[in-house]
PDB file of C-alpha atoms and ligand atoms in Angstrom:
ATOM      1  CA  MET D   1      56.213 163.279-104.803  1.00 55.00           C
ATOM      2  CA  SER D   2      58.288 162.535-107.795  1.00 57.00           C
ATOM      3  CA  ASP D   3      55.417 161.282-109.498  1.00 82.00           C
ATOM      4  CA  PHE D   4      55.748 164.203-112.158  1.00 86.00           C
ATOM      5  CA  ALA D   5      58.996 163.042-113.011  1.00 88.00           C
ATOM      6  CA  PHE D   6      57.617 159.474-113.565  1.00 90.00           C
ATOM      7  CA  MET D   7      54.904 160.958-115.692  1.00 90.00           C
ATOM      8  CA  ARG D   8      57.282 163.031-117.836  1.00 91.00           C
ATOM      9  CA  PHE D   9      59.443 159.634-118.167  1.00 92.00           C
ATOM     10  CA  MET D  10      56.087 157.690-119.281  1.00 93.00           C
ATOM     11  CA  SER D  11      54.829 160.089-122.074  1.00 91.00           C
ATOM     12  CA  ASN D  12      58.600 160.539-123.092  1.00 92.00           C
ATOM     13  CA  ASN D  13      58.450 156.970-123.612  1.00 94.00           C
ATOM     14  CA  MET D  14      61.924 157.034-121.902  1.00 95.00           C
ATOM     15  CA  LEU D  15      61.490 153.787-119.655  1.00 95.00           C
ATOM     16  CA  THR D  16      61.665 150.584-120.655  1.00 93.00           C
ATOM     17  CA  THR D  17      58.713 148.133-120.024  1.00 90.00           C
ATOM     18  CA  GLU D  18      60.262 146.487-116.885  1.00 86.00           C
ATOM     19  CA  GLU D  19      61.288 150.124-115.641  1.00 91.00           C
ATOM     20  CA  SER D  20      57.464 151.532-115.906  1.00 90.00           C
ATOM     21  CA  GLN D  21      56.077 148.256-114.226  1.00 84.00           C
ATOM     22  CA  HIS D  22      58.207 149.214-110.961  1.00 83.00           C
ATOM     23  CA  LYS D  23      56.863 152.528-110.785  1.00 87.00           C
ATOM     24  CA  ASP D  24      57.276 152.808-106.707  1.00 82.00           C
ATOM     25  CA  GLU D  25      60.728 151.705-106.700  1.00 83.00           C
ATOM     26  CA  ILE D  26      61.782 154.114-109.719  1.00 90.00           C
ATOM     27  CA  VAL D  27      59.657 157.261-107.957  1.00 89.00           C
ATOM     28  CA  ASN D  28      61.453 156.110-105.030  1.00 86.00           C
ATOM     29  CA  LEU D  29      65.134 156.543-106.732  1.00 89.00           C
ATOM     30  CA  THR D  30      64.078 159.650-108.493  1.00 91.00           C
ATOM     31  CA  GLU D  31      63.158 161.052-105.481  1.00 88.00           C
ATOM     32  CA  GLN D  32      66.644 160.734-104.046  1.00 88.00           C
ATOM     33  CA  VAL D  33      68.439 161.613-107.303  1.00 90.00           C
ATOM     34  CA  LEU D  34      66.534 165.120-107.136  1.00 88.00           C
ATOM     35  CA  ASP D  35      67.255 165.386-103.577  1.00 87.00           C
ATOM     36  CA  ALA D  36      70.981 165.348-104.180  1.00 88.00           C
ATOM     37  CA  LYS D  37      70.796 168.041-106.703  1.00 85.00           C
ATOM     38  CA  GLY D  38      68.725 170.319-104.475  1.00 84.00           C
ATOM     39  CA  LEU D  39      65.799 169.807-107.416  1.00 81.00           C
ATOM     40  CA  GLU D  40      62.144 170.168-105.632  1.00 75.00           C
ATOM     41  CA  CYS D  41      60.024 166.532-106.497  1.00 68.00           C
ATOM     42  CA  ASP D  42      56.972 169.084-107.604  1.00 72.00           C
ATOM     43  CA  GLU D  43      55.418 170.410-110.853  1.00 68.00           C
ATOM     44  CA  ARG D  44      58.419 172.389-111.948  1.00 76.00           C
ATOM     45  CA  ILE D  45      59.615 168.944-112.793  1.00 80.00           C
ATOM     46  CA  SER D  46      57.247 169.874-116.235  1.00 79.00           C
ATOM     47  CA  LYS D  47      59.784 172.713-116.828  1.00 83.00           C
ATOM     48  CA  LEU D  48      63.053 170.629-117.010  1.00 86.00           C
ATOM     49  CA  SER D  49      64.639 169.992-120.778  1.00 90.00           C
ATOM     50  CA  GLU D  50      64.247 166.720-122.119  1.00 91.00           C
ATOM     51  CA  GLU D  51      67.941 166.449-122.225  1.00 92.00           C
ATOM     52  CA  LYS D  52      68.073 167.040-118.548  1.00 91.00           C
ATOM     53  CA  LEU D  53      65.263 164.662-117.829  1.00 91.00           C
ATOM     54  CA  ARG D  54      67.189 161.922-119.559  1.00 94.00           C
ATOM     55  CA  GLU D  55      70.538 162.941-117.294  1.00 93.00           C
ATOM     56  CA  ILE D  56      68.029 162.428-114.206  1.00 93.00           C
ATOM     57  CA  LEU D  57      66.586 158.951-115.501  1.00 94.00           C
ATOM     58  CA  GLU D  58      70.281 157.797-115.958  1.00 95.00           C
ATOM     59  CA  GLU D  59      71.477 158.932-112.605  1.00 94.00           C
ATOM     60  CA  VAL D  60      68.011 156.878-111.225  1.00 94.00           C
ATOM     61  CA  ARG D  61      69.631 153.563-113.299  1.00 95.00           C
ATOM     62  CA  LYS D  62      72.911 154.152-111.777  1.00 95.00           C
ATOM     63  CA  LEU D  63      71.650 154.565-108.604  1.00 92.00           C
ATOM     64  CA  ARG D  64      68.949 151.386-109.245  1.00 91.00           C
ATOM     65  CA  ASN D  65      72.117 149.022-110.545  1.00 92.00           C
ATOM     66  CA  ARG D  66      74.116 149.909-107.472  1.00 91.00           C
ATOM     67  CA  ARG D  67      71.060 148.944-105.009  1.00 86.00           C
ATOM     68  CA  ARG D  68      70.607 145.527-107.202  1.00 83.00           C
ATOM     69  CA  LYS D  69      73.893 144.792-107.085  1.00 86.00           C
ATOM     70  CA  ARG D  70      74.411 145.408-103.232  1.00 86.00           C
ATOM     71  CA  ILE D  71      70.951 142.782-102.856  1.00 80.00           C
ATOM     72  CA  ASP D  72      72.987 140.562-105.066  1.00 81.00           C
ATOM     73  CA  ASP D  73      76.087 140.562-102.957  1.00 86.00           C
ATOM     74  CA  LYS D  74      74.202 140.188 -99.600  1.00 82.00           C
ATOM     75  CA  ALA D  75      72.092 136.857-101.096  1.00 79.00           C
ATOM     76  CA  GLU D  76      75.535 135.698-101.794  1.00 84.00           C
ATOM     77  CA  GLU D  77      76.746 136.263 -98.679  1.00 86.00           C
ATOM     78  CA  ASP D  78      73.836 134.579 -96.971  1.00 83.00           C
ATOM     79  CA  GLU D  79      74.233 131.723 -98.923  1.00 81.00           C
ATOM     80  CA  GLY D  80      77.765 131.287 -98.081  1.00 86.00           C
ATOM     81  CA  SER D  81      77.324 131.660 -94.211  1.00 90.00           C
ATOM     82  CA  ALA D  82      73.948 129.101 -94.507  1.00 88.00           C
ATOM     83  CA  LYS D  83      76.423 126.365 -96.256  1.00 89.00           C
ATOM     84  CA  LYS D  84      79.145 127.192 -93.136  1.00 92.00           C
ATOM     85  CA  GLU D  85      75.885 126.471 -90.975  1.00 91.00           C
ATOM     86  CA  VAL D  86      75.317 123.553 -92.500  1.00 92.00           C
ATOM     87  CA  LEU D  87      78.882 122.044 -92.484  1.00 92.00           C
ATOM     88  CA  TYR D  88      78.701 122.936 -88.709  1.00 93.00           C
ATOM     89  CA  VAL D  89      75.291 120.911 -88.147  1.00 93.00           C
ATOM     90  CA  ARG D  90      76.375 117.785 -90.285  1.00 92.00           C
ATOM     91  CA  ASN D  91      79.190 117.402 -88.025  1.00 91.00           C
ATOM     92  CA  VAL D  92      77.276 117.830 -84.680  1.00 92.00           C
ATOM     93  CA  TYR D  93      74.928 115.124 -86.106  1.00 93.00           C
ATOM     94  CA  ALA D  94      77.330 113.183 -87.397  1.00 90.00           C
ATOM     95  CA  ASP D  95      76.309 110.180 -85.704  1.00 92.00           C
ATOM     96  CA  GLN D  96      72.871 110.421 -86.404  1.00 92.00           C
ATOM     97  CA  LYS D  97      71.859 108.179 -89.299  1.00 88.00           C
ATOM     98  CA  ASN D  98      69.038 109.105 -92.051  1.00 90.00           C
ATOM     99  CA  LEU D  99      69.485 112.814 -91.163  1.00 93.00           C
ATOM    100  CA  ASN D 100      71.105 115.228 -93.652  1.00 91.00           C
ATOM    101  CA  PHE D 101      71.220 118.981 -94.145  1.00 93.00           C
ATOM    102  CA  VAL D 102      71.310 120.996 -97.318  1.00 93.00           C
ATOM    103  CA  VAL D 103      71.137 124.251 -98.315  1.00 91.00           C
ATOM    104  CA  ASP D 104      68.122 125.102-100.916  1.00 93.00           C
ATOM    105  CA  ASP D 105      66.194 128.162-102.371  1.00 93.00           C
ATOM    106  CA  ILE D 106      62.526 127.076-102.265  1.00 96.00           C
ATOM    107  CA  LEU D 107      61.940 129.546-105.389  1.00 94.00           C
ATOM    108  CA  ASN D 108      64.424 127.895-107.458  1.00 92.00           C
ATOM    109  CA  SER D 109      64.773 124.751-105.967  1.00 93.00           C
ATOM    110  CA  ASN D 110      67.342 121.700-106.376  1.00 93.00           C
ATOM    111  CA  LEU D 111      65.446 119.467-104.552  1.00 96.00           C
ATOM    112  CA  LYS D 112      63.975 116.194-106.207  1.00 96.00           C
ATOM    113  CA  GLU D 113      60.231 116.318-107.405  1.00 97.00           C
ATOM    114  CA  ASN D 114      57.942 113.728-104.813  1.00 97.00           C
ATOM    115  CA  GLU D 115      60.578 113.313-102.532  1.00 96.00           C
ATOM    116  CA  PHE D 116      59.100 114.246 -99.329  1.00 97.00           C
ATOM    117  CA  ASP D 117      56.136 112.951 -97.075  1.00 98.00           C
ATOM    118  CA  TYR D 118      56.251 115.828 -94.887  1.00 98.00           C
ATOM    119  CA  ILE D 119      57.464 119.654 -94.923  1.00 98.00           C
ATOM    120  CA  PHE D 120      57.704 122.025 -92.179  1.00 98.00           C
ATOM    121  CA  ASP D 121      57.968 125.349 -93.025  1.00 98.00           C
ATOM    122  CA  ARG D 122      58.734 127.863 -89.747  1.00 98.00           C
ATOM    123  CA  GLY D 123      58.818 131.432 -90.761  1.00 96.00           C
ATOM    124  CA  CYS D 124      59.755 131.010 -94.408  1.00 96.00           C
ATOM    125  CA  PHE D 125      56.623 131.740 -96.652  1.00 97.00           C
ATOM    126  CA  HIS D 126      55.875 134.815 -94.518  1.00 96.00           C
ATOM    127  CA  VAL D 127      58.902 136.340 -95.723  1.00 94.00           C
ATOM    128  CA  LEU D 128      58.722 136.057 -99.329  1.00 92.00           C
ATOM    129  CA  LEU D 129      57.539 138.789-101.342  1.00 91.00           C
ATOM    130  CA  PRO D 130      53.780 138.382-102.396  1.00 91.00           C
ATOM    131  CA  ALA D 131      54.678 138.158-106.045  1.00 90.00           C
ATOM    132  CA  ASN D 132      56.932 134.736-104.903  1.00 93.00           C
ATOM    133  CA  ARG D 133      53.841 133.329-103.010  1.00 95.00           C
ATOM    134  CA  GLN D 134      52.501 131.276-105.952  1.00 96.00           C
ATOM    135  CA  ARG D 135      56.128 130.295-106.989  1.00 96.00           C
ATOM    136  CA  TYR D 136      56.527 128.968-103.377  1.00 97.00           C
ATOM    137  CA  ILE D 137      53.285 126.912-103.747  1.00 98.00           C
ATOM    138  CA  THR D 138      53.854 125.231-106.930  1.00 97.00           C
ATOM    139  CA  LYS D 139      57.392 124.233-105.704  1.00 97.00           C
ATOM    140  CA  ILE D 140      56.201 122.957-102.450  1.00 98.00           C
ATOM    141  CA  LYS D 141      53.710 121.200-104.311  1.00 97.00           C
ATOM    142  CA  GLN D 142      56.495 120.015-106.862  1.00 97.00           C
ATOM    143  CA  ILE D 143      58.746 118.488-104.115  1.00 97.00           C
ATOM    144  CA  LEU D 144      55.918 116.952-101.602  1.00 98.00           C
ATOM    145  CA  LYS D 145      54.890 113.415-102.814  1.00 97.00           C
ATOM    146  CA  ASP D 146      51.122 112.687-103.261  1.00 96.00           C
ATOM    147  CA  SER D 147      48.978 113.085-100.417  1.00 95.00           C
ATOM    148  CA  GLY D 148      52.012 114.642 -98.381  1.00 98.00           C
ATOM    149  CA  THR D 149      51.667 117.042 -95.830  1.00 98.00           C
ATOM    150  CA  LEU D 150      52.726 120.948 -95.616  1.00 98.00           C
ATOM    151  CA  PHE D 151      52.984 122.126 -91.897  1.00 98.00           C
ATOM    152  CA  LEU D 152      52.997 125.876 -92.148  1.00 98.00           C
ATOM    153  CA  LYS D 153      53.663 128.468 -89.370  1.00 98.00           C
ATOM    154  CA  CYS D 154      53.516 132.135 -90.087  1.00 98.00           C
ATOM    155  CA  PHE D 155      52.386 135.053 -88.476  1.00 97.00           C
ATOM    156  CA  SER D 156      48.787 135.927 -88.177  1.00 97.00           C
ATOM    157  CA  ASN D 157      47.295 139.355 -88.660  1.00 96.00           C
ATOM    158  CA  LYS D 158      46.089 139.491 -85.330  1.00 96.00           C
ATOM    159  CA  GLU D 159      49.770 140.097 -84.475  1.00 96.00           C
ATOM    160  CA  PRO D 160      49.494 144.317 -83.561  1.00 95.00           C
ATOM    161  CA  ARG D 161      53.398 144.625 -84.533  1.00 92.00           C
ATOM    162  CA  GLN D 162      53.711 146.736 -88.023  1.00 87.00           C
ATOM    163  CA  GLU D 163      57.491 145.682 -88.679  1.00 89.00           C
ATOM    164  CA  GLY D 164      58.400 142.037 -89.180  1.00 90.00           C
ATOM    165  CA  PRO D 165      57.268 139.423 -91.726  1.00 93.00           C
ATOM    166  CA  TYR D 166      53.660 139.558 -93.746  1.00 92.00           C
ATOM    167  CA  LYS D 167      50.866 138.653 -91.220  1.00 95.00           C
ATOM    168  CA  PHE D 168      48.096 136.140 -92.783  1.00 96.00           C
ATOM    169  CA  SER D 169      44.162 135.596 -91.777  1.00 96.00           C
ATOM    170  CA  GLN D 170      42.999 132.328 -92.059  1.00 97.00           C
ATOM    171  CA  VAL D 171      40.798 133.169 -95.357  1.00 97.00           C
ATOM    172  CA  GLU D 172      44.389 134.812 -96.834  1.00 97.00           C
ATOM    173  CA  ILE D 173      45.798 131.226 -96.023  1.00 98.00           C
ATOM    174  CA  ARG D 174      42.819 129.181 -97.620  1.00 98.00           C
ATOM    175  CA  ASP D 175      42.739 131.037-100.584  1.00 97.00           C
ATOM    176  CA  LEU D 176      46.514 130.944-101.435  1.00 97.00           C
ATOM    177  CA  PHE D 177      46.778 127.284-101.219  1.00 98.00           C
ATOM    178  CA  SER D 178      43.129 125.710-101.457  1.00 97.00           C
ATOM    179  CA  LYS D 179      43.922 124.885-105.202  1.00 96.00           C
ATOM    180  CA  TYR D 180      46.643 122.633-104.546  1.00 96.00           C
ATOM    181  CA  PHE D 181      46.117 121.416-101.209  1.00 98.00           C
ATOM    182  CA  ARG D 182      43.330 119.980 -99.044  1.00 98.00           C
ATOM    183  CA  ILE D 183      43.073 122.528 -95.702  1.00 98.00           C
ATOM    184  CA  ASP D 184      43.152 120.114 -92.509  1.00 98.00           C
ATOM    185  CA  SER D 185      43.230 122.586 -90.011  1.00 98.00           C
ATOM    186  CA  ILE D 186      44.392 126.543 -89.333  1.00 98.00           C
ATOM    187  CA  LYS D 187      44.967 127.306 -85.751  1.00 98.00           C
ATOM    188  CA  GLU D 188      46.078 130.725 -83.875  1.00 98.00           C
ATOM    189  CA  THR D 189      48.935 130.079 -81.786  1.00 98.00           C
ATOM    190  CA  VAL D 190      52.253 132.094 -81.256  1.00 98.00           C
ATOM    191  CA  TYR D 191      55.398 132.236 -82.746  1.00 98.00           C
ATOM    192  CA  GLN D 192      57.916 131.083 -80.260  1.00 97.00           C
ATOM    193  CA  GLY D 193      61.248 133.106 -80.336  1.00 95.00           C
ATOM    194  CA  THR D 194      62.684 136.085 -78.095  1.00 95.00           C
ATOM    195  CA  LEU D 195      60.130 138.157 -78.939  1.00 94.00           C
ATOM    196  CA  ASP D 196      58.077 139.720 -75.690  1.00 96.00           C
ATOM    197  CA  PRO D 197      54.932 139.245 -76.445  1.00 97.00           C
ATOM    198  CA  LEU D 198      55.596 136.136 -78.588  1.00 98.00           C
ATOM    199  CA  PRO D 199      54.169 137.426 -81.582  1.00 97.00           C
ATOM    200  CA  LYS D 200      50.594 135.687 -82.667  1.00 98.00           C
ATOM    201  CA  ALA D 201      50.915 133.055 -85.318  1.00 98.00           C
ATOM    202  CA  LEU D 202      48.832 130.577 -87.354  1.00 98.00           C
ATOM    203  CA  PHE D 203      49.654 127.185 -87.370  1.00 98.00           C
ATOM    204  CA  ALA D 204      48.632 125.520 -91.237  1.00 98.00           C
ATOM    205  CA  VAL D 205      48.355 121.788 -91.693  1.00 98.00           C
ATOM    206  CA  MET D 206      47.638 121.267 -95.428  1.00 98.00           C
ATOM    207  CA  ILE D 207      47.614 118.316 -97.571  1.00 98.00           C
ATOM    208  CA  LYS D 208      48.598 117.841-101.139  1.00 97.00           C
ATOM    209  CA  ASN D 209      45.608 117.293-103.469  1.00 93.00           C
TER     210      ASN D 209
HETATM  211  C1  SAM M 301      62.149 134.773 -90.256  1.00 77.11           C
HETATM  212  S1  SAM M 301      63.438 133.717 -90.817  1.00 77.11           S
HETATM  213  C2  SAM M 301      62.918 132.282 -90.083  1.00 77.11           C
HETATM  214  C3  SAM M 301      64.148 131.237 -89.757  1.00 77.11           C
HETATM  215  C4  SAM M 301      63.654 130.052 -88.641  1.00 77.11           C
HETATM  216  N1  SAM M 301      63.090 129.310 -89.435  1.00 77.11           N
HETATM  217  C5  SAM M 301      62.838 130.552 -87.411  1.00 77.11           C
HETATM  218  O1  SAM M 301      61.960 130.329 -87.413  1.00 77.11           O
HETATM  219  O2  SAM M 301      63.563 131.146 -86.455  1.00 77.11           O
HETATM  220  C6  SAM M 301      63.290 133.526 -92.540  1.00 77.11           C
HETATM  221  C7  SAM M 301      63.932 132.210 -92.953  1.00 77.11           C
HETATM  222  O3  SAM M 301      63.575 132.035 -94.467  1.00 77.11           O
HETATM  223  C8  SAM M 301      64.398 131.991 -95.063  1.00 77.11           C
HETATM  224  N2  SAM M 301      64.358 132.451 -96.924  1.00 77.11           N
HETATM  225  C9  SAM M 301      63.991 133.172 -97.153  1.00 77.11           C
HETATM  226  N3  SAM M 301      63.725 133.142 -98.461  1.00 77.11           N
HETATM  227  C10 SAM M 301      63.860 131.797 -98.974  1.00 77.11           C
HETATM  228  C11 SAM M 301      64.130 130.927-100.057  1.00 77.11           C
HETATM  229  N4  SAM M 301      63.821 131.426-101.326  1.00 77.11           N
HETATM  230  N5  SAM M 301      64.469 129.717 -99.992  1.00 77.11           N
HETATM  231  C12 SAM M 301      64.647 129.182 -98.600  1.00 77.11           C
HETATM  232  N6  SAM M 301      64.732 129.816 -97.655  1.00 77.11           N
HETATM  233  C13 SAM M 301      64.494 131.198 -97.510  1.00 77.11           C
HETATM  234  C14 SAM M 301      66.104 133.185 -94.722  1.00 77.11           C
HETATM  235  O4  SAM M 301      67.200 132.750 -94.721  1.00 77.11           O
HETATM  236  C15 SAM M 301      65.665 132.703 -92.995  1.00 77.11           C
HETATM  237  O5  SAM M 301      66.520 131.801 -92.316  1.00 77.11           O
END
């Protein structure tokens, strides 16, 4: 464990506030840097000179920047492919009136406030990082009309598979949403798709307060 290195970074005031708040990520990257250098991630770290420690931290920062750039590039690529899909489905449904397809990031939504009577989310909320859940709820509330309804489908904590999106209990959904929504119902169901057996899911119907 390179907690030792992290503690030394901290005690030497080497980390920015932002870095010190991302301990797990910094520890994980430090382990990779130390591994690549053939150094053990143990208490021997306490004997390294401050200069050597600074060198290691610089490499950790470079690795972190490279990783973040890859994530940003992937997000751009995903947005590009979502835009192509929208062009495709617009074409398929070109003869349908009152139907539109747009690409939007719900966490930074460009959709108008109080625009929708209904929002149906199948599988978006449950992939968001926990840190983004409140932002999601605020945005959904913002774009729903007063008394509008959110239909939310997400994986249930009764689903035994470890991998996949986050899983929720009915109580968690209530705790997260009930400040801004009246919970009409939450039902145990399954997530239709290609997995066999179908994953256990929740279907919640929630009305904006
Ligand atoms: C598990 S997939 C579900 C896809 C599809 N709705 C389904 O049920 O098969 C999660 C979807 O959430 C979308 N997503 C993730 N973060 C998002 C965000 N911030 N704004 C909008 N969509 C997002 C992803 O692009 C992806 O299409």
